[in-house]
Amino acid sequence: MTVPSRGTEVRLAARPVGWPTSETFSVVQAELPPVGAGQVLVRNLVMSVDPYMRGRMTDVRSYVPPFAVGKALDGGAVGEVVVSHSPGLAVGDLVLHGLGWREYAVVGAAGAVRIDPALAPPGAYLGVLGMTGHAAYAGLLKAARFREGDVVFVSAAAGAVGSLAGQIARLSGAARVIGSAGSAEKVAWLTEELGFDAAFNYKDGPVREQLAKAAPGGIDVYFDNVGGEHLDAALLLGRMGARFALCGAISQYNLKGEIVGPRNLMQAIGKGITLRGFLVGEYGDLKDEFLTRMGRWLADGRIIHRETVVKGLENAPAAFIDMLRGANTGKMLVKIAD
């Protein structure tokens, strides 16, 4: 193919206050940097949009630098190598890397991991076999110190991480797995296809009341993707020695003004509840174990994963906003090219 000199990219146009809007982003044509020694030019095929990206749009100190206004965003993507100045990667290889939100990316070979499309489609390496699946696995089994026989509650259970965390709990011997989701269709998916023992639509009434009905004896593990009312309810229903893995707080990412912390935090004292925030990067040593077990579960048909796919890089901002509003079931992906 003819080597392009320009490509489409999505930039952060302005830092959002509250919910991001279309004005938060700009879609532009940009000159591509030269491909240096040890680098490859990748034509991106599919990219991920994830809740953590909302935090990077705010200019606050965190575990990763914030996105820069006027510059392209980044995130997980899979693409095809079209130019290689690296002996380890050849033209035509498919690679996983961290420069999404672009049509083309110049990537250092050390930051590009070759994938095998014969084992799984490219999108799977951004979801069930990627950071999403790794977070569900490590968060449940390590951060929450899951034990066989636990009663497990997962919020945002029809989302990318939650849907996998619940299934991993079931496969690992949970006594009961409960999920919350935002629609009747998602609730049905959890119980009828993914094997959750119970699920509820958090929009149907107070989370505390619905969780108490689903887990009358309380919960041992809470995998938190939501924060807010869900976390308060889990604290009330937590058993003695319960363990909470705090993966995300999507209900609070777009709030304006001061964010109020959990109202029921005193429950953690009397019950000896552990609340453990975690980042998937802490558990890099689990990556091979995770891939082996997840690969086996997928091959055996014991794990189900779903993708919500939006076509076109220009639609990535809308896909991101829709993901924050819960429009996706499973992993939200943007298909950039065939």
Steps between C-alpha positions, in 0.01 A plus 500: 500500500601862457640633825270780618632837612184603687233332702187570702530539877269596785626773730388638834360841405403612852492356849142401584320630805244235580403280210719505187327626186585504132676833563744319729659341192630602160554268205786623283740402228860505625846444354651167599839506671786317326553134586830479680731213579328240716156635413207385290213678327171336590167536321252469784211259450314518832535704820363495850310768691518454878366677810848586631548732203250742654737558791783584263293779347523690828822681588563329831785289628439128462676173421531605134548850355186685387426536132637824359255748348561527127676164479375158392358273767639152545387157615501135404485411131577215262638571156699372205867584452537678165860624540760335721840623609517230765653154446243350736189606309413451135263677266165329533536408866207589724604671823344620823622842613400813691453765230135480413277793399704518177473361150876442491747479787879500515582258778826390658544127452526454877148637533347272236404141582439264210164321517373191324166562324463125452454457877251784547373801302688829552234652726537217751852617578353828621228329705476147629868422426623852570515753780126462561519128568823538695334761726202273567725203579749682722239716668286207606761238584773722645370844599178355647675180617210291373442168679294205386152526649490881502185694419610752236335823389613674180380846396482603134489125447402522132801717422837390368670426833195415709364236264832314516551544875163337569572207273845449650339494845253235385774289342714533813237359733294793629197398703295776339571769239284813487521781247350842443437652158307784343226331297271199502677366190837511675359334811364218285837460328673463837268232633402316184833492317786584736388285790449764769277367776315830534506845345304823527446825314633774726255744339204303636547609862752557779808286453505411871151349486563306180837371618352392835236299313760339275743430787291460817797357687739776392805501273862396542647671193404818319657575161435872466486668160250769599555655844233727648172336598629154407798528733281626784264207455784249488641637825163447669467145363863401550561207734770489766838506325356586158750604233431773245698544179463861383550493124307814400240757600329582173197653673724781624733573210283774352370664817555872543625648824608313809450122498360362824662184629321184621237576765524155655876477539469434873364158403854410393625551857248286681507223242872505423430562132802550275466754216783454252542732206708343225656562162546217255866601458566379854434145387727462201636181654156343451485565127617157384277320750204713395554439129538125552183464707292744296612341176392161632163630618438660162599187311267293718213745455487569874549877465264714293605843385315758298617806311313818409671627186474853357637551148718792402775688684296819467236333719744417781395805710135394483594141585695621803210711627254216438725265696499739797118503484483120495382458142734205447462136593841346556803670350458824302725508194547732206573337166734725305580289193448149361 
